[in-house]
Coordinates of C-alpha atoms and ligand atoms in Angstrom, one line a residue:
X1 CA -35.1 31.7 -31.0
X2 CA -38.6 30.7 -30.3
X3 CA -38.8 27.3 -28.7
X4 CA -41.8 25.2 -30.0
X5 CA -43.5 23.1 -27.4
X6 CA -45.6 19.9 -28.0
X7 CA -47.3 17.9 -25.3
X8 CA -48.0 14.3 -25.8
X9 CA -49.1 11.2 -24.0
X10 CA -46.7 8.2 -24.4
X11 CA -49.7 6.0 -25.2
X12 CA -51.0 8.4 -27.8
X13 CA -48.0 9.9 -29.7
X14 CA -48.5 13.0 -31.8
X15 CA -46.9 11.8 -35.0
X16 CA -47.2 15.2 -36.6
X17 CA -45.1 16.8 -33.9
X18 CA -42.7 13.9 -34.1
X19 CA -42.3 14.5 -37.8
X20 CA -41.7 18.1 -37.3
X21 CA -39.1 17.4 -34.5
X22 CA -37.4 14.8 -36.7
X23 CA -37.0 17.3 -39.5
X24 CA -35.5 19.8 -37.0
X25 CA -32.9 17.3 -36.0
X26 CA -32.1 16.3 -39.6
X27 CA -31.6 20.0 -40.4
X28 CA -29.1 20.4 -37.6
X29 CA -31.4 21.8 -34.9
X30 CA -32.0 20.7 -31.3
X31 CA -35.0 19.0 -29.7
X32 CA -35.5 18.0 -26.0
X33 CA -37.4 14.8 -25.5
X34 CA -38.4 12.5 -22.7
X35 CA -36.7 9.1 -22.0
X36 CA -37.4 6.7 -19.2
X37 CA -34.4 8.0 -17.2
X38 CA -34.4 11.8 -17.6
X39 CA -35.1 14.3 -20.4
X40 CA -32.5 14.4 -23.2
X41 CA -31.3 17.3 -25.3
X42 CA -31.1 15.8 -28.8
X43 CA -29.1 16.7 -31.9
X44 CA -28.0 14.6 -34.9
X45 CA -25.2 12.5 -33.5
X46 CA -23.4 12.2 -36.9
X47 CA -23.4 16.0 -37.5
X48 CA -20.6 17.7 -35.7
X49 CA -22.3 21.1 -35.9
X50 CA -25.2 19.7 -34.0
X51 CA -23.0 18.4 -31.3
X52 CA -21.3 21.8 -31.0
X53 CA -24.7 23.4 -30.6
X54 CA -25.6 21.0 -27.8
X55 CA -22.5 22.0 -25.8
X56 CA -23.3 25.6 -26.4
X57 CA -27.0 25.3 -25.3
X58 CA -26.0 23.5 -22.1
X59 CA -22.9 25.5 -21.3
X60 CA -21.1 22.2 -21.2
X61 CA -17.3 21.7 -21.5
X62 CA -16.6 20.2 -24.9
X63 CA -14.4 17.4 -23.5
X64 CA -17.5 15.8 -22.0
X65 CA -18.8 13.3 -24.5
X66 CA -22.4 12.8 -25.5
X67 CA -24.4 9.5 -25.5
X68 CA -25.6 8.4 -28.9
X69 CA -29.2 7.1 -28.8
X70 CA -30.5 4.5 -31.3
X71 CA -33.9 3.0 -31.8
X72 CA -33.0 -0.3 -33.6
X73 CA -30.2 -2.7 -33.0
X74 CA -29.1 -2.7 -36.7
X75 CA -28.1 0.9 -36.2
X76 CA -25.3 -0.1 -33.8
X77 CA -23.1 -1.8 -36.4
X78 CA -22.2 1.4 -38.5
X79 CA -21.1 3.5 -35.5
X80 CA -18.8 1.0 -33.7
X81 CA -15.5 -0.7 -34.7
X82 CA -17.1 -4.0 -33.8
X83 CA -19.8 -5.3 -31.5
X84 CA -18.2 -7.4 -28.7
X85 CA -20.0 -10.6 -27.6
X86 CA -20.7 -9.0 -24.2
X87 CA -22.4 -6.0 -25.8
X88 CA -24.7 -8.4 -27.7
X89 CA -25.7 -10.1 -24.5
X90 CA -26.4 -6.9 -22.7
X91 CA -28.3 -5.4 -25.6
X92 CA -30.5 -8.5 -25.8
X93 CA -31.2 -8.4 -22.1
X94 CA -31.5 -4.7 -21.3
X95 CA -32.3 -2.7 -24.5
X96 CA -34.4 -0.8 -24.9
X97 CA -33.6 0.4 -21.4
X98 CA -31.5 2.4 -18.9
X99 CA -28.2 1.0 -19.9
X100 CA -25.4 2.9 -21.9
X101 CA -22.5 0.9 -23.3
X102 CA -19.1 2.4 -24.1
X103 CA -17.6 0.8 -27.3
X104 CA -14.8 1.6 -29.7
X105 CA -16.2 4.1 -32.3
X106 CA -16.2 3.9 -36.1
X107 CA -15.3 6.8 -38.3
X108 CA -18.9 7.6 -38.8
X109 CA -19.1 9.2 -35.4
X110 CA -17.4 12.7 -35.2
X111 CA -15.0 13.5 -32.4
X112 CA -17.3 16.5 -31.6
X113 CA -19.8 14.0 -30.4
X114 CA -17.4 11.9 -28.4
X115 CA -15.5 14.8 -26.8
X116 CA -12.4 13.7 -28.7
X117 CA -12.4 10.1 -27.5
X118 CA -12.0 7.0 -29.7
X119 CA -14.9 5.4 -27.9
X120 CA -18.6 6.1 -28.2
X121 CA -21.4 5.7 -25.6
X122 CA -24.6 4.2 -27.0
X123 CA -28.0 3.6 -25.5
X124 CA -31.4 2.5 -26.8
X125 CA -34.0 4.3 -24.5
X126 CA -37.2 2.6 -23.5
X127 CA -39.7 5.4 -24.2
X128 CA -42.1 5.5 -27.1
X129 CA -41.6 9.2 -27.7
X130 CA -37.8 8.9 -27.7
X131 CA -37.9 5.9 -30.0
X132 CA -40.3 7.5 -32.5
X133 CA -38.2 10.7 -32.5
X134 CA -34.9 8.8 -33.1
X135 CA -36.4 7.0 -36.1
X136 CA -37.9 10.2 -37.5
X137 CA -34.4 11.8 -37.2
X138 CA -32.6 9.2 -39.2
X139 CA -31.5 6.8 -36.4
X140 CA -28.8 8.6 -34.4
X141 CA -29.6 11.2 -31.7
X142 CA -26.8 12.5 -29.4
X143 CA -28.4 13.5 -26.2
X144 CA -27.0 14.6 -22.8
X145 CA -29.5 15.4 -20.1
X146 CA -31.5 18.5 -21.0
X147 CA -30.3 20.7 -18.1
X148 CA -27.9 23.6 -18.0
X149 CA -24.5 22.1 -17.1
X150 CA -24.2 21.6 -13.3
X151 CA -27.9 21.6 -12.6
X152 CA -30.0 18.5 -11.6
X153 CA -31.2 16.6 -14.7
X154 CA -34.8 17.4 -15.7
X155 CA -37.4 14.8 -14.9
X156 CA -40.3 17.1 -16.1
X157 CA -40.6 19.2 -19.2
X158 CA -41.2 22.3 -17.1
X159 CA -37.6 22.0 -15.8
X160 CA -36.3 21.6 -19.4
X161 CA -38.2 24.8 -20.3
X162 CA -36.6 26.6 -17.4
X163 CA -33.1 25.9 -18.6
X164 CA -33.6 25.7 -22.4
X165 CA -36.4 28.1 -23.4
X166 CA -35.1 30.3 -26.2
X167 CA -31.9 28.2 -26.7
X168 CA -33.3 25.2 -28.6
X169 CA -35.8 24.6 -31.4
X170 CA -38.4 22.4 -29.7
X171 CA -39.4 20.6 -26.5
X172 CA -41.5 17.4 -26.5
X173 CA -43.4 17.1 -23.2
X174 CA -44.2 13.5 -22.3
X175 CA -44.9 14.1 -18.6
X176 CA -42.8 13.0 -15.6
X177 CA -40.2 10.4 -16.4
X178 CA -40.4 6.9 -14.9
X179 CA -36.9 6.3 -13.4
X180 CA -35.6 9.8 -12.6
X181 CA -31.9 9.1 -12.6
X182 CA -29.5 8.8 -15.6
X183 CA -28.7 5.5 -17.2
X184 CA -26.1 3.1 -15.9
X185 CA -22.9 3.4 -18.0
X186 CA -20.8 0.3 -18.6
X187 CA -17.4 0.4 -20.4
X188 CA -16.9 -2.6 -22.6
X189 CA -13.6 -1.5 -24.3
X190 CA -11.2 -3.1 -21.7
X191 CA -10.6 -6.6 -20.6
X192 CA -13.1 -6.4 -17.7
X193 CA -16.4 -4.6 -18.0
X194 CA -16.5 -1.6 -15.7
X195 CA -19.4 0.5 -14.5
X196 CA -18.6 4.2 -14.9
X197 CA -21.9 5.6 -13.6
X198 CA -24.3 3.6 -11.4
X199 CA -28.0 3.6 -12.4
X200 CA -31.2 1.5 -12.4
X201 CA -29.3 -1.5 -14.0
X202 CA -27.1 -2.6 -11.1
X203 CA -23.7 -4.4 -11.0
X204 CA -25.5 -7.5 -9.8
X205 CA -27.8 -7.5 -12.8
X206 CA -24.9 -7.0 -15.2
X207 CA -22.9 -9.8 -13.6
X208 CA -25.8 -12.1 -13.8
X209 CA -26.3 -11.4 -17.5
X210 CA -22.6 -11.7 -18.4
X211 CA -21.6 -14.4 -16.0
X212 CA -18.3 -12.6 -15.2
X213 CA -17.3 -10.0 -12.5
X214 CA -18.0 -6.4 -13.4
X215 CA -15.8 -3.7 -11.9
X216 CA -16.9 -0.3 -10.7
X217 CA -14.9 2.9 -11.3
X218 CA -13.3 3.6 -8.0
X219 CA -14.1 7.3 -8.1
X220 CA -17.8 6.6 -8.2
X221 CA -18.6 6.8 -4.4
X222 CA -15.3 8.1 -3.1
X223 CA -14.4 11.7 -2.7
X224 CA -10.8 11.1 -1.8
X225 CA -9.9 9.2 -4.9
X226 CA -7.1 11.0 -6.7
X227 CA -7.6 9.4 -10.2
X228 CA -9.9 11.1 -12.7
X229 CA -13.2 9.3 -13.3
X230 CA -13.3 7.3 -16.6
X231 CA -16.6 9.0 -17.7
X232 CA -15.3 12.6 -18.2
X233 CA -18.7 14.0 -17.1
X234 CA -18.4 12.5 -13.6
X235 CA -15.5 14.8 -12.7
X236 CA -17.7 17.9 -12.7
X237 CA -19.6 19.0 -9.7
X238 CA -22.9 17.8 -11.1
X239 CA -26.5 17.6 -10.1
X240 CA -26.0 20.6 -7.8
X241 CA -28.9 22.5 -6.3
X242 CA -28.3 26.2 -5.4
X243 CA -28.7 25.6 -1.7
X244 CA -25.9 24.2 0.3
X245 CA -26.7 20.4 0.8
X246 CA -25.5 18.2 3.6
X247 CA -26.4 14.5 4.0
X248 CA -27.1 13.3 7.6
X249 CA -26.7 9.5 8.1
X250 CA -27.3 7.3 11.1
X251 CA -30.2 5.9 13.1
X252 CA -33.5 7.4 12.0
X253 CA -34.5 9.1 15.3
X254 CA -31.0 10.6 15.8
X255 CA -31.0 11.9 12.2
X256 CA -34.3 13.6 12.7
X257 CA -33.1 15.3 15.9
X258 CA -29.8 16.4 14.3
X259 CA -31.5 17.8 11.2
X260 CA -34.0 19.7 13.4
X261 CA -31.3 21.2 15.6
X262 CA -29.2 22.2 12.5
X263 CA -32.3 23.7 10.9
X264 CA -33.0 25.8 14.0
X265 CA -29.4 27.1 14.1
X266 CA -29.5 27.9 10.4
X267 CA -32.9 29.7 10.6
X268 CA -31.6 31.8 13.4
X269 CA -28.8 33.0 11.0
X270 CA -31.5 33.9 8.4
X271 CA -31.2 30.9 6.1
X272 CA -34.1 29.3 4.4
X273 CA -33.9 25.6 5.1
X274 CA -35.2 22.7 3.1
X275 CA -35.3 19.1 4.3
X276 CA -35.4 15.8 2.3
X277 CA -37.1 13.1 4.3
X278 CA -39.1 10.0 3.6
X279 CA -42.8 9.2 4.0
X280 CA -42.3 7.9 7.5
X281 CA -40.3 10.9 8.8
X282 CA -41.5 14.1 7.0
X283 CA -44.1 14.8 9.7
X284 CA -41.3 15.2 12.3
X285 CA -39.3 18.0 10.7
X286 CA -39.6 21.7 11.3
X287 CA -38.0 23.5 8.3
X288 CA -39.2 26.1 5.8
X289 CA -39.8 23.4 3.2
X290 CA -40.0 19.7 4.0
X291 CA -40.3 17.2 1.2
X292 CA -40.6 13.4 1.1
X293 CA -38.5 11.6 -1.4
X294 CA -40.8 8.6 -1.1
X295 CA -40.9 5.3 0.6
X296 CA -37.6 4.1 2.1
X297 CA -38.7 0.5 1.4
X298 CA -39.3 1.3 -2.3
X299 CA -36.2 3.0 -3.4
X300 CA -37.5 3.4 -7.0
X301 CA -39.8 6.1 -5.6
X302 CA -36.9 8.0 -4.2
X303 CA -34.9 7.8 -7.5
X304 CA -37.9 9.2 -9.3
X305 CA -38.5 12.2 -7.0
X306 CA -34.9 13.2 -6.1
X307 CA -34.1 15.7 -8.9
X308 CA -37.6 17.2 -8.8
X309 CA -37.1 18.0 -5.2
X310 CA -33.7 19.5 -5.7
X311 CA -35.1 21.6 -8.5
X312 CA -38.1 22.7 -6.4
X313 CA -35.8 23.9 -3.7
X314 CA -34.0 26.0 -6.3
X315 CA -37.4 27.5 -7.3
X316 CA -38.2 28.2 -3.6
X317 CA -34.8 29.8 -3.1
X318 CA -33.9 27.5 -0.3
X319 CA -30.4 28.3 0.8
X320 CA -29.5 25.3 3.0
X321 CA -30.7 21.7 2.5
X322 CA -30.4 18.7 4.8
X323 CA -31.1 15.2 3.4
X324 CA -31.5 11.8 5.0
X325 CA -29.0 9.2 3.6
X326 CA -30.2 6.1 1.8
X327 CA -29.0 2.4 1.7
X328 CA -26.7 1.7 -1.1
X329 CA -28.3 -1.5 -2.3
X330 CA -29.8 -1.8 -5.8
X331 CA -30.7 1.6 -7.2
X332 CA -29.7 3.0 -3.8
X333 CA -26.2 3.2 -5.0
X334 CA -27.2 5.4 -7.9
X335 CA -29.3 7.6 -5.5
X336 CA -26.4 8.0 -3.1
X337 CA -23.9 8.6 -6.0
X338 CA -26.0 11.6 -7.2
X339 CA -26.8 12.8 -3.7
X340 CA -23.1 12.8 -2.7
X341 CA -22.2 14.8 -5.8
X342 CA -25.0 17.2 -5.2
X343 CA -23.7 17.6 -1.6
X344 CA -20.0 17.9 -2.7
X345 CA -19.5 14.8 -0.6
X346 CA -20.6 16.7 2.6
X347 CA -21.9 13.9 4.9
X348 CA -22.4 14.0 8.7
X349 CA -22.8 10.7 10.6
X350 CA -24.8 10.9 13.9
Ligands
TXA1 O1 -30.0 8.4 -19.0 C1 -29.2 9.0 -19.6 O2 -28.1 8.5 -19.9 C2 -29.5 10.4 -20.2 C3 -30.6 10.3 -21.2 C4 -30.9 11.6 -21.8 O3 -30.4 9.3 -22.1 N1 -28.3 11.0 -20.7 C5 -27.3 11.5 -20.0 O4 -26.3 12.1 -20.7 O5 -27.2 11.3 -18.8 P1 -25.2 13.0 -20.1 O6 -24.5 13.6 -21.2 O7 -25.8 14.0 -19.1 O8 -24.2 12.1 -19.4 C6 -23.4 11.2 -20.2 C7 -22.2 10.7 -19.3 C8 -21.2 11.8 -19.0 O9 -20.7 11.6 -17.7 C9 -20.1 11.4 -20.1 O10 -18.8 11.8 -19.6 C10 -20.2 9.9 -20.2 O11 -21.6 9.7 -20.2 N2 -19.7 9.4 -21.5 C11 -20.2 9.7 -22.7 N3 -19.5 9.1 -23.7 C12 -18.5 8.5 -23.0 C13 -17.3 7.7 -23.4 N4 -17.1 7.5 -24.7 N5 -16.5 7.2 -22.5 C14 -16.7 7.4 -21.2 N6 -17.8 8.1 -20.7 C15 -18.6 8.7 -21.6
MG2 MG1 -26.1 15.1 -17.5

């Protein structure tokens, strides 16, 4: 299959390309598109054949449900059993935006889309290209991140192309995404709201909006937890670069020393070493490839660059990676959640 490619600026949307992409989706094809979090791999959420194609293109296990993307609030009613009060509050406050809500599904949503579950995850993305595409496609676009299963989510169209060229009908290139980590997922089907995947919208923000405590899935930051995570996708070794990643935490000076001595030892063994530092520290490392994730005081910058860096290390065929650790406040929790998964929870404290 030849994959069409359309470049557009979010301030100047190419409506002709959007029309073409919308038709592809309506006809059961697949289109990758930018959202504010990461690129999504879209198919018609109400067409079970489309969902099957998404799993095949990603090489994703079919028990791992897809998020249904909508562009207008009215479109929520037909796909859920009912809209709980809390969902109304969160939609009002955070949509369009990086928040996914898990709700009880209606019969309109095929089990192929929900991985066999009676619930459906729904999100209204805050990106003009995504919103225009969803409308052009009839209102319901199922979209996982547009990467091959197990690889870091794409934050640039070039990474989508690497994984999906020849496997899908079209890619919409809207430049680098703004947030860089997948949406926060909150489950509203039980008594107490529960975060299943941390993201830009934090527990504190949800608690403030709802006025009640919000729980977190215990498996989120903890490698030893025996229970399976409630978001089926979180059980897979996700976001993994090809190189073997270790996180080194502790006081800055000691971290730099430790990473430099580990780097030297690995290079002597013939490994190609990559280091993830921050703006203040990158000058102090001696590795084959040293990259700054951004400014430690502005964790948004780190969220935005993390997956790009992991992907670039893959391109450079780095075999061993060391990363500094990050504070778990605000979006830092999402950063560390993804980094810990990418590292298979391999952390060394100095
Ligand atoms: O930011 C995002 O959410 C991106 C963009 C494209 O919107 N999408 C994304 O989708 O990250 P994906 O498929 O890569 O991750 C969806 C996660 C998986 O861990 C999946 O198991 C979980 O959401 N999920 C989906 N439906 C669910 C449900 N009904 N109950 C629990 N977890 C669900
Ligand atoms: Mg994903």
